[in-house]
PDB file of C-alpha atoms and ligand atoms in Angstrom:
ATOM      1  CA  UNK A   1     126.622 273.007 155.695  1.00  0.00           C
ATOM      2  CA  UNK A   2     123.811 271.762 153.335  1.00  0.00           C
ATOM      3  CA  UNK A   3     122.233 268.514 154.616  1.00  0.00           C
ATOM      4  CA  UNK A   4     122.242 265.500 152.347  1.00  0.00           C
ATOM      5  CA  UNK A   5     119.317 263.030 151.646  1.00  0.00           C
ATOM      6  CA  UNK A   6     120.994 259.990 149.986  1.00  0.00           C
ATOM      7  CA  UNK A   7     119.053 256.867 148.668  1.00  0.00           C
ATOM      8  CA  UNK A   8     120.650 253.512 148.355  1.00  0.00           C
ATOM      9  CA  UNK A   9     118.571 251.505 145.774  1.00  0.00           C
ATOM     10  CA  UNK A  10     120.910 248.280 146.436  1.00  0.00           C
ATOM     11  CA  UNK A  11     120.034 245.639 144.053  1.00  0.00           C
ATOM     12  CA  UNK A  12     116.874 246.990 142.842  1.00  0.00           C
ATOM     13  CA  UNK A  13     115.666 248.792 139.706  1.00  0.00           C
ATOM     14  CA  UNK A  14     115.385 248.590 135.846  1.00  0.00           C
ATOM     15  CA  UNK A  15     115.020 251.007 133.092  1.00  0.00           C
ATOM     16  CA  UNK A  16     111.335 251.495 133.826  1.00  0.00           C
ATOM     17  CA  UNK A  17     112.394 252.847 137.471  1.00  0.00           C
ATOM     18  CA  UNK A  18     113.624 256.021 135.878  1.00  0.00           C
ATOM     19  CA  UNK A  19     109.941 257.155 136.445  1.00  0.00           C
ATOM     20  CA  UNK A  20     110.545 257.451 140.126  1.00  0.00           C
ATOM     21  CA  UNK A  21     113.434 259.667 139.401  1.00  0.00           C
ATOM     22  CA  UNK A  22     111.637 261.862 137.229  1.00  0.00           C
ATOM     23  CA  UNK A  23     108.805 262.012 139.829  1.00  0.00           C
ATOM     24  CA  UNK A  24     111.429 263.033 142.525  1.00  0.00           C
ATOM     25  CA  UNK A  25     113.008 265.765 140.250  1.00  0.00           C
ATOM     26  CA  UNK A  26     109.657 267.177 139.439  1.00  0.00           C
ATOM     27  CA  UNK A  27     108.324 267.405 143.007  1.00  0.00           C
ATOM     28  CA  UNK A  28     111.753 268.784 144.231  1.00  0.00           C
ATOM     29  CA  UNK A  29     113.080 271.125 141.736  1.00  0.00           C
ATOM     30  CA  UNK A  30     115.032 273.350 144.312  1.00  0.00           C
ATOM     31  CA  UNK A  31     115.133 271.275 147.526  1.00  0.00           C
ATOM     32  CA  UNK A  32     116.771 272.652 150.745  1.00  0.00           C
ATOM     33  CA  UNK A  33     119.232 269.963 151.071  1.00  0.00           C
ATOM     34  CA  UNK A  34     121.376 267.940 148.643  1.00  0.00           C
ATOM     35  CA  UNK A  35     119.475 264.824 147.004  1.00  0.00           C
ATOM     36  CA  UNK A  36     121.589 261.774 145.989  1.00  0.00           C
ATOM     37  CA  UNK A  37     120.310 258.585 144.561  1.00  0.00           C
ATOM     38  CA  UNK A  38     122.844 255.590 144.082  1.00  0.00           C
ATOM     39  CA  UNK A  39     121.217 253.164 141.618  1.00  0.00           C
ATOM     40  CA  UNK A  40     122.736 249.898 140.663  1.00  0.00           C
ATOM     41  CA  UNK A  41     125.544 250.324 138.274  1.00  0.00           C
ATOM     42  CA  UNK A  42     123.674 249.291 135.167  1.00  0.00           C
ATOM     43  CA  UNK A  43     121.377 252.510 135.609  1.00  0.00           C
ATOM     44  CA  UNK A  44     124.031 255.076 136.631  1.00  0.00           C
ATOM     45  CA  UNK A  45     124.605 256.434 133.064  1.00  0.00           C
ATOM     46  CA  UNK A  46     120.836 256.599 132.223  1.00  0.00           C
ATOM     47  CA  UNK A  47     119.949 258.185 135.614  1.00  0.00           C
ATOM     48  CA  UNK A  48     122.771 260.418 135.439  1.00  0.00           C
ATOM     49  CA  UNK A  49     121.603 261.654 131.896  1.00  0.00           C
ATOM     50  CA  UNK A  50     117.913 262.050 133.271  1.00  0.00           C
ATOM     51  CA  UNK A  51     119.224 264.097 136.356  1.00  0.00           C
ATOM     52  CA  UNK A  52     121.471 266.356 134.414  1.00  0.00           C
ATOM     53  CA  UNK A  53     120.615 270.020 134.953  1.00  0.00           C
ATOM     54  CA  UNK A  54     118.466 269.151 138.098  1.00  0.00           C
ATOM     55  CA  UNK A  55     119.485 269.236 141.972  1.00  0.00           C
ATOM     56  CA  UNK A  56     119.619 265.460 141.928  1.00  0.00           C
ATOM     57  CA  UNK A  57     123.012 263.769 142.071  1.00  0.00           C
ATOM     58  CA  UNK A  58     123.642 260.128 140.974  1.00  0.00           C
ATOM     59  CA  UNK A  59     126.168 257.887 142.706  1.00  0.00           C
ATOM     60  CA  UNK A  60     127.275 254.330 142.611  1.00  0.00           C
ATOM     61  CA  UNK A  61     126.964 251.724 145.398  1.00  0.00           C
ATOM     62  CA  UNK A  62     130.531 250.379 145.421  1.00  0.00           C
ATOM     63  CA  UNK A  63     133.794 250.659 143.420  1.00  0.00           C
ATOM     64  CA  UNK A  64     136.979 248.547 143.143  1.00  0.00           C
ATOM     65  CA  UNK A  65     140.213 250.227 144.311  1.00  0.00           C
ATOM     66  CA  UNK A  66     141.975 250.073 140.948  1.00  0.00           C
ATOM     67  CA  UNK A  67     141.050 252.140 138.079  1.00  0.00           C
ATOM     68  CA  UNK A  68     141.130 249.409 135.572  1.00  0.00           C
ATOM     69  CA  UNK A  69     142.176 245.861 135.042  1.00  0.00           C
ATOM     70  CA  UNK A  70     141.452 242.288 135.130  1.00  0.00           C
ATOM     71  CA  UNK A  71     138.806 242.420 137.778  1.00  0.00           C
ATOM     72  CA  UNK A  72     135.820 240.539 136.276  1.00  0.00           C
ATOM     73  CA  UNK A  73     132.458 241.971 137.363  1.00  0.00           C
ATOM     74  CA  UNK A  74     134.011 244.952 139.127  1.00  0.00           C
ATOM     75  CA  UNK A  75     133.336 248.723 138.413  1.00  0.00           C
ATOM     76  CA  UNK A  76     135.913 251.374 138.942  1.00  0.00           C
ATOM     77  CA  UNK A  77     135.482 254.835 140.362  1.00  0.00           C
ATOM     78  CA  UNK A  78     136.628 256.509 137.033  1.00  0.00           C
ATOM     79  CA  UNK A  79     134.022 254.285 135.352  1.00  0.00           C
ATOM     80  CA  UNK A  80     131.190 255.753 137.561  1.00  0.00           C
ATOM     81  CA  UNK A  81     132.612 259.280 137.173  1.00  0.00           C
ATOM     82  CA  UNK A  82     132.562 258.703 133.386  1.00  0.00           C
ATOM     83  CA  UNK A  83     129.060 257.435 133.586  1.00  0.00           C
ATOM     84  CA  UNK A  84     127.919 260.754 135.348  1.00  0.00           C
ATOM     85  CA  UNK A  85     128.234 259.776 139.025  1.00  0.00           C
ATOM     86  CA  UNK A  86     129.339 262.434 141.690  1.00  0.00           C
ATOM     87  CA  UNK A  87     129.571 260.099 144.641  1.00  0.00           C
ATOM     88  CA  UNK A  88     129.937 256.395 145.567  1.00  0.00           C
ATOM     89  CA  UNK A  89     129.093 254.523 148.485  1.00  0.00           C
ATOM     90  CA  UNK A  90     131.931 252.380 150.079  1.00  0.00           C
ATOM     91  CA  UNK A  91     131.869 249.997 152.932  1.00  0.00           C
ATOM     92  CA  UNK A  92     128.128 249.442 153.150  1.00  0.00           C
ATOM     93  CA  UNK A  93     127.394 246.740 155.709  1.00  0.00           C
ATOM     94  CA  UNK A  94     125.977 244.236 153.034  1.00  0.00           C
ATOM     95  CA  UNK A  95     129.390 244.486 151.151  1.00  0.00           C
ATOM     96  CA  UNK A  96     131.307 244.137 154.462  1.00  0.00           C
ATOM     97  CA  UNK A  97     129.032 241.191 155.208  1.00  0.00           C
ATOM     98  CA  UNK A  98     128.558 239.411 151.742  1.00  0.00           C
ATOM     99  CA  UNK A  99     131.889 240.237 150.298  1.00  0.00           C
ATOM    100  CA  UNK A 100     134.179 240.364 153.467  1.00  0.00           C
ATOM    101  CA  UNK A 101     135.260 243.807 152.879  1.00  0.00           C
ATOM    102  CA  UNK A 102     137.743 244.978 155.584  1.00  0.00           C
ATOM    103  CA  UNK A 103     138.470 248.590 156.669  1.00  0.00           C
ATOM    104  CA  UNK A 104     141.569 248.493 154.738  1.00  0.00           C
ATOM    105  CA  UNK A 105     139.849 247.690 151.500  1.00  0.00           C
ATOM    106  CA  UNK A 106     137.194 250.159 152.143  1.00  0.00           C
ATOM    107  CA  UNK A 107     139.822 252.814 152.618  1.00  0.00           C
ATOM    108  CA  UNK A 108     141.445 251.692 149.390  1.00  0.00           C
ATOM    109  CA  UNK A 109     138.114 252.007 147.719  1.00  0.00           C
ATOM    110  CA  UNK A 110     137.356 255.407 149.293  1.00  0.00           C
ATOM    111  CA  UNK A 111     140.905 256.716 148.203  1.00  0.00           C
ATOM    112  CA  UNK A 112     139.989 255.573 144.595  1.00  0.00           C
ATOM    113  CA  UNK A 113     136.816 257.426 144.657  1.00  0.00           C
ATOM    114  CA  UNK A 114     138.792 260.623 145.687  1.00  0.00           C
ATOM    115  CA  UNK A 115     141.403 260.177 143.034  1.00  0.00           C
ATOM    116  CA  UNK A 116     138.541 259.844 140.558  1.00  0.00           C
ATOM    117  CA  UNK A 117     136.996 263.232 141.658  1.00  0.00           C
ATOM    118  CA  UNK A 118     134.030 261.651 143.366  1.00  0.00           C
ATOM    119  CA  UNK A 119     132.702 262.164 146.945  1.00  0.00           C
ATOM    120  CA  UNK A 120     133.271 258.809 149.042  1.00  0.00           C
ATOM    121  CA  UNK A 121     130.192 257.879 151.260  1.00  0.00           C
ATOM    122  CA  UNK A 122     131.809 255.756 153.938  1.00  0.00           C
ATOM    123  CA  UNK A 123     129.647 253.487 155.763  1.00  0.00           C
ATOM    124  CA  UNK A 124     130.207 252.246 159.315  1.00  0.00           C
ATOM    125  CA  UNK A 125     128.074 250.584 161.984  1.00  0.00           C
ATOM    126  CA  UNK A 126     127.826 248.009 164.716  1.00  0.00           C
ATOM    127  CA  UNK A 127     126.009 244.645 164.819  1.00  0.00           C
ATOM    128  CA  UNK A 128     123.475 244.038 167.353  1.00  0.00           C
ATOM    129  CA  UNK A 129     125.950 241.850 169.086  1.00  0.00           C
ATOM    130  CA  UNK A 130     128.389 244.576 169.333  1.00  0.00           C
ATOM    131  CA  UNK A 131     125.755 246.887 170.824  1.00  0.00           C
ATOM    132  CA  UNK A 132     124.506 244.446 173.272  1.00  0.00           C
ATOM    133  CA  UNK A 133     128.155 244.002 174.367  1.00  0.00           C
ATOM    134  CA  UNK A 134     128.379 247.821 174.918  1.00  0.00           C
ATOM    135  CA  UNK A 135     130.930 247.977 172.180  1.00  0.00           C
ATOM    136  CA  UNK A 136     129.308 250.308 169.822  1.00  0.00           C
ATOM    137  CA  UNK A 137     131.653 253.378 170.058  1.00  0.00           C
ATOM    138  CA  UNK A 138     134.782 251.284 170.110  1.00  0.00           C
ATOM    139  CA  UNK A 139     133.558 249.481 166.929  1.00  0.00           C
ATOM    140  CA  UNK A 140     132.408 252.560 164.963  1.00  0.00           C
ATOM    141  CA  UNK A 141     135.603 254.370 166.180  1.00  0.00           C
ATOM    142  CA  UNK A 142     137.884 251.618 164.956  1.00  0.00           C
ATOM    143  CA  UNK A 143     136.085 251.280 161.535  1.00  0.00           C
ATOM    144  CA  UNK A 144     136.379 255.070 161.208  1.00  0.00           C
ATOM    145  CA  UNK A 145     140.023 255.039 161.896  1.00  0.00           C
ATOM    146  CA  UNK A 146     140.374 251.942 159.371  1.00  0.00           C
ATOM    147  CA  UNK A 147     138.114 253.326 156.725  1.00  0.00           C
ATOM    148  CA  UNK A 148     139.083 256.975 156.304  1.00  0.00           C
ATOM    149  CA  UNK A 149     140.683 257.818 153.033  1.00  0.00           C
ATOM    150  CA  UNK A 150     143.886 259.920 153.027  1.00  0.00           C
ATOM    151  CA  UNK A 151     143.235 263.441 151.808  1.00  0.00           C
ATOM    152  CA  UNK A 152     139.705 263.340 153.222  1.00  0.00           C
ATOM    153  CA  UNK A 153     137.926 266.951 153.337  1.00  0.00           C
ATOM    154  CA  UNK A 154     134.477 268.225 153.995  1.00  0.00           C
ATOM    155  CA  UNK A 155     134.079 268.371 150.324  1.00  0.00           C
ATOM    156  CA  UNK A 156     135.108 264.858 149.278  1.00  0.00           C
ATOM    157  CA  UNK A 157     133.873 262.752 152.345  1.00  0.00           C
ATOM    158  CA  UNK A 158     130.519 261.762 153.827  1.00  0.00           C
ATOM    159  CA  UNK A 159     130.400 259.503 156.765  1.00  0.00           C
ATOM    160  CA  UNK A 160     127.177 257.212 157.239  1.00  0.00           C
ATOM    161  CA  UNK A 161     126.536 255.846 160.511  1.00  0.00           C
ATOM    162  CA  UNK A 162     124.276 252.673 159.976  1.00  0.00           C
ATOM    163  CA  UNK A 163     123.734 250.354 162.771  1.00  0.00           C
ATOM    164  CA  UNK A 164     123.615 246.980 160.983  1.00  0.00           C
ATOM    165  CA  UNK A 165     120.834 245.654 162.976  1.00  0.00           C
ATOM    166  CA  UNK A 166     118.712 248.681 161.904  1.00  0.00           C
ATOM    167  CA  UNK A 167     119.130 248.227 158.314  1.00  0.00           C
ATOM    168  CA  UNK A 168     115.974 246.993 156.601  1.00  0.00           C
ATOM    169  CA  UNK A 169     114.472 245.839 159.915  1.00  0.00           C
ATOM    170  CA  UNK A 170     112.116 248.812 160.690  1.00  0.00           C
ATOM    171  CA  UNK A 171     114.028 249.057 164.122  1.00  0.00           C
ATOM    172  CA  UNK A 172     115.962 252.145 164.788  1.00  0.00           C
ATOM    173  CA  UNK A 173     118.257 253.191 167.651  1.00  0.00           C
ATOM    174  CA  UNK A 174     116.657 255.714 170.162  1.00  0.00           C
ATOM    175  CA  UNK A 175     117.367 259.397 169.473  1.00  0.00           C
ATOM    176  CA  UNK A 176     119.639 259.520 172.346  1.00  0.00           C
ATOM    177  CA  UNK A 177     121.653 256.527 171.045  1.00  0.00           C
ATOM    178  CA  UNK A 178     121.830 258.118 167.736  1.00  0.00           C
ATOM    179  CA  UNK A 179     123.063 261.508 169.296  1.00  0.00           C
ATOM    180  CA  UNK A 180     125.845 259.679 171.390  1.00  0.00           C
ATOM    181  CA  UNK A 181     127.247 257.977 168.287  1.00  0.00           C
ATOM    182  CA  UNK A 182     127.223 261.124 165.940  1.00  0.00           C
ATOM    183  CA  UNK A 183     128.762 263.262 168.549  1.00  0.00           C
ATOM    184  CA  UNK A 184     131.552 260.593 169.099  1.00  0.00           C
ATOM    185  CA  UNK A 185     132.111 260.472 165.450  1.00  0.00           C
ATOM    186  CA  UNK A 186     132.392 264.328 165.010  1.00  0.00           C
ATOM    187  CA  UNK A 187     135.061 264.318 167.848  1.00  0.00           C
ATOM    188  CA  UNK A 188     136.704 261.393 166.365  1.00  0.00           C
ATOM    189  CA  UNK A 189     136.745 262.946 162.991  1.00  0.00           C
ATOM    190  CA  UNK A 190     138.215 266.174 164.295  1.00  0.00           C
ATOM    191  CA  UNK A 191     141.117 264.140 165.830  1.00  0.00           C
ATOM    192  CA  UNK A 192     141.770 262.496 162.553  1.00  0.00           C
ATOM    193  CA  UNK A 193     141.136 265.406 160.089  1.00  0.00           C
ATOM    194  CA  UNK A 194     141.052 268.576 162.206  1.00  0.00           C
ATOM    195  CA  UNK A 195     139.166 271.622 161.339  1.00  0.00           C
ATOM    196  CA  UNK A 196     137.625 269.873 158.090  1.00  0.00           C
ATOM    197  CA  UNK A 197     135.569 267.380 160.462  1.00  0.00           C
ATOM    198  CA  UNK A 198     133.097 270.290 161.171  1.00  0.00           C
ATOM    199  CA  UNK A 199     131.893 270.247 157.357  1.00  0.00           C
ATOM    200  CA  UNK A 200     131.863 266.570 156.974  1.00  0.00           C
ATOM    201  CA  UNK A 201     128.308 265.359 156.488  1.00  0.00           C
ATOM    202  CA  UNK A 202     127.535 262.655 159.016  1.00  0.00           C
ATOM    203  CA  UNK A 203     124.616 260.717 157.910  1.00  0.00           C
ATOM    204  CA  UNK A 204     122.274 258.353 159.967  1.00  0.00           C
ATOM    205  CA  UNK A 205     121.228 255.246 158.127  1.00  0.00           C
ATOM    206  CA  UNK A 206     118.948 252.368 159.123  1.00  0.00           C
ATOM    207  CA  UNK A 207     115.035 252.180 158.560  1.00  0.00           C
ATOM    208  CA  UNK A 208     114.751 255.826 158.031  1.00  0.00           C
ATOM    209  CA  UNK A 209     111.274 256.527 156.582  1.00  0.00           C
ATOM    210  CA  UNK A 210     108.653 259.457 156.172  1.00  0.00           C
ATOM    211  CA  UNK A 211     107.367 258.942 159.672  1.00  0.00           C
ATOM    212  CA  UNK A 212     110.413 259.131 161.582  1.00  0.00           C
ATOM    213  CA  UNK A 213     112.582 261.440 159.429  1.00  0.00           C
ATOM    214  CA  UNK A 214     111.798 264.603 161.122  1.00  0.00           C
ATOM    215  CA  UNK A 215     112.639 263.451 164.791  1.00  0.00           C
ATOM    216  CA  UNK A 216     115.973 261.736 163.560  1.00  0.00           C
ATOM    217  CA  UNK A 217     116.936 265.048 161.450  1.00  0.00           C
ATOM    218  CA  UNK A 218     116.509 266.969 164.582  1.00  0.00           C
ATOM    219  CA  UNK A 219     119.160 264.994 166.481  1.00  0.00           C
ATOM    220  CA  UNK A 220     122.419 267.190 166.993  1.00  0.00           C
ATOM    221  CA  UNK A 221     125.147 266.274 164.400  1.00  0.00           C
ATOM    222  CA  UNK A 222     122.819 264.328 162.201  1.00  0.00           C
ATOM    223  CA  UNK A 223     123.496 266.085 158.725  1.00  0.00           C
ATOM    224  CA  UNK A 224     121.046 263.891 156.592  1.00  0.00           C
ATOM    225  CA  UNK A 225     120.303 260.176 155.871  1.00  0.00           C
ATOM    226  CA  UNK A 226     121.286 257.261 154.049  1.00  0.00           C
ATOM    227  CA  UNK A 227     117.852 255.673 153.040  1.00  0.00           C
ATOM    228  CA  UNK A 228     117.397 252.086 151.518  1.00  0.00           C
ATOM    229  CA  UNK A 229     113.992 250.736 151.027  1.00  0.00           C
ATOM    230  CA  UNK A 230     112.226 254.171 151.447  1.00  0.00           C
ATOM    231  CA  UNK A 231     114.367 255.699 148.509  1.00  0.00           C
ATOM    232  CA  UNK A 232     112.763 253.505 145.957  1.00  0.00           C
ATOM    233  CA  UNK A 233     109.502 255.264 145.690  1.00  0.00           C
ATOM    234  CA  UNK A 234     109.699 259.019 144.792  1.00  0.00           C
ATOM    235  CA  UNK A 235     106.777 259.915 147.247  1.00  0.00           C
ATOM    236  CA  UNK A 236     108.431 258.409 150.340  1.00  0.00           C
ATOM    237  CA  UNK A 237     112.113 259.655 149.570  1.00  0.00           C
ATOM    238  CA  UNK A 238     110.595 263.062 148.601  1.00  0.00           C
ATOM    239  CA  UNK A 239     108.909 263.270 152.155  1.00  0.00           C
ATOM    240  CA  UNK A 240     112.362 262.587 153.699  1.00  0.00           C
ATOM    241  CA  UNK A 241     114.019 265.191 151.472  1.00  0.00           C
ATOM    242  CA  UNK A 242     111.033 267.579 152.591  1.00  0.00           C
ATOM    243  CA  UNK A 243     111.775 266.660 156.153  1.00  0.00           C
ATOM    244  CA  UNK A 244     115.404 267.489 155.617  1.00  0.00           C
ATOM    245  CA  UNK A 245     114.733 270.589 153.994  1.00  0.00           C
ATOM    246  CA  UNK A 246     112.249 272.071 156.598  1.00  0.00           C
TER     247      UNK A 246
HETATM  248  C1  PEP B   1     120.813 251.220 153.824  1.00  0.00           C
HETATM  249  O1  PEP B   1     120.919 250.182 153.043  1.00  0.00           O
HETATM  250  O2  PEP B   1     121.735 251.877 153.622  1.00  0.00           O
HETATM  251  C2  PEP B   1     119.794 251.337 154.628  1.00  0.00           C
HETATM  252  C3  PEP B   1     119.810 252.394 155.595  1.00  0.00           C
HETATM  253  O3  PEP B   1     118.575 250.486 154.378  1.00  0.00           O
HETATM  254  P1  PEP B   1     116.881 250.855 155.140  1.00  0.00           P
HETATM  255  O4  PEP B   1     116.863 252.272 154.989  1.00  0.00           O
HETATM  256  O5  PEP B   1     116.308 250.032 154.054  1.00  0.00           O
HETATM  257  O6  PEP B   1     117.168 250.357 156.489  1.00  0.00           O
END
């Protein structure tokens, strides 16, 4: 399976940020992994047109479960597709926390993504309190069960394991902890979707940076990363792409 380096720009970036994209494309014309950047919705169309013909894919950060309608401020999966996106992140912990998104809503969003021909990047992860209480596997298992879209295959689903307490904090689980969760998720996926589970990319996310990327990518069952802060600069994200391509 080809590994995936995915960047989540969150609420960062304006038209001038296109220079970072151009630098990334120029530095990695033929990367040894898939490269994806998810800019804010305002930049999807512009960035998709800059990335056209290159190895870089562009994705959204969220989508509404409905394709259109009276939902002020929301963006639908067909709109993202129309703007040139190939992927969309759903269920990021910041959306689960800031907007009260439940597993059922995340699943509906993921199903909308699949219906629109997008790859759904479904995010799950435990809080610090849940980890301290020894509930990590129970929490991520039930999030996976509840958020997985019907019709998921290796081609249309990516799962990102992102411990909430590791996002944007500079802290990461130990390599053994990452290995334990990824092994658990692979087995759980197998129980849910059978043989397709082997080809689903399982990303780790949470404070991945150039200095820790290689050791995290060496962990069994880690098929890439979802990267926040370190995806904003082409040099940093490029170093992560290089580590994944090695
Ligand atoms: C994220 O937002 O998905 C993320 C992993 O952020 P960071 O890399 O900044 O921890």
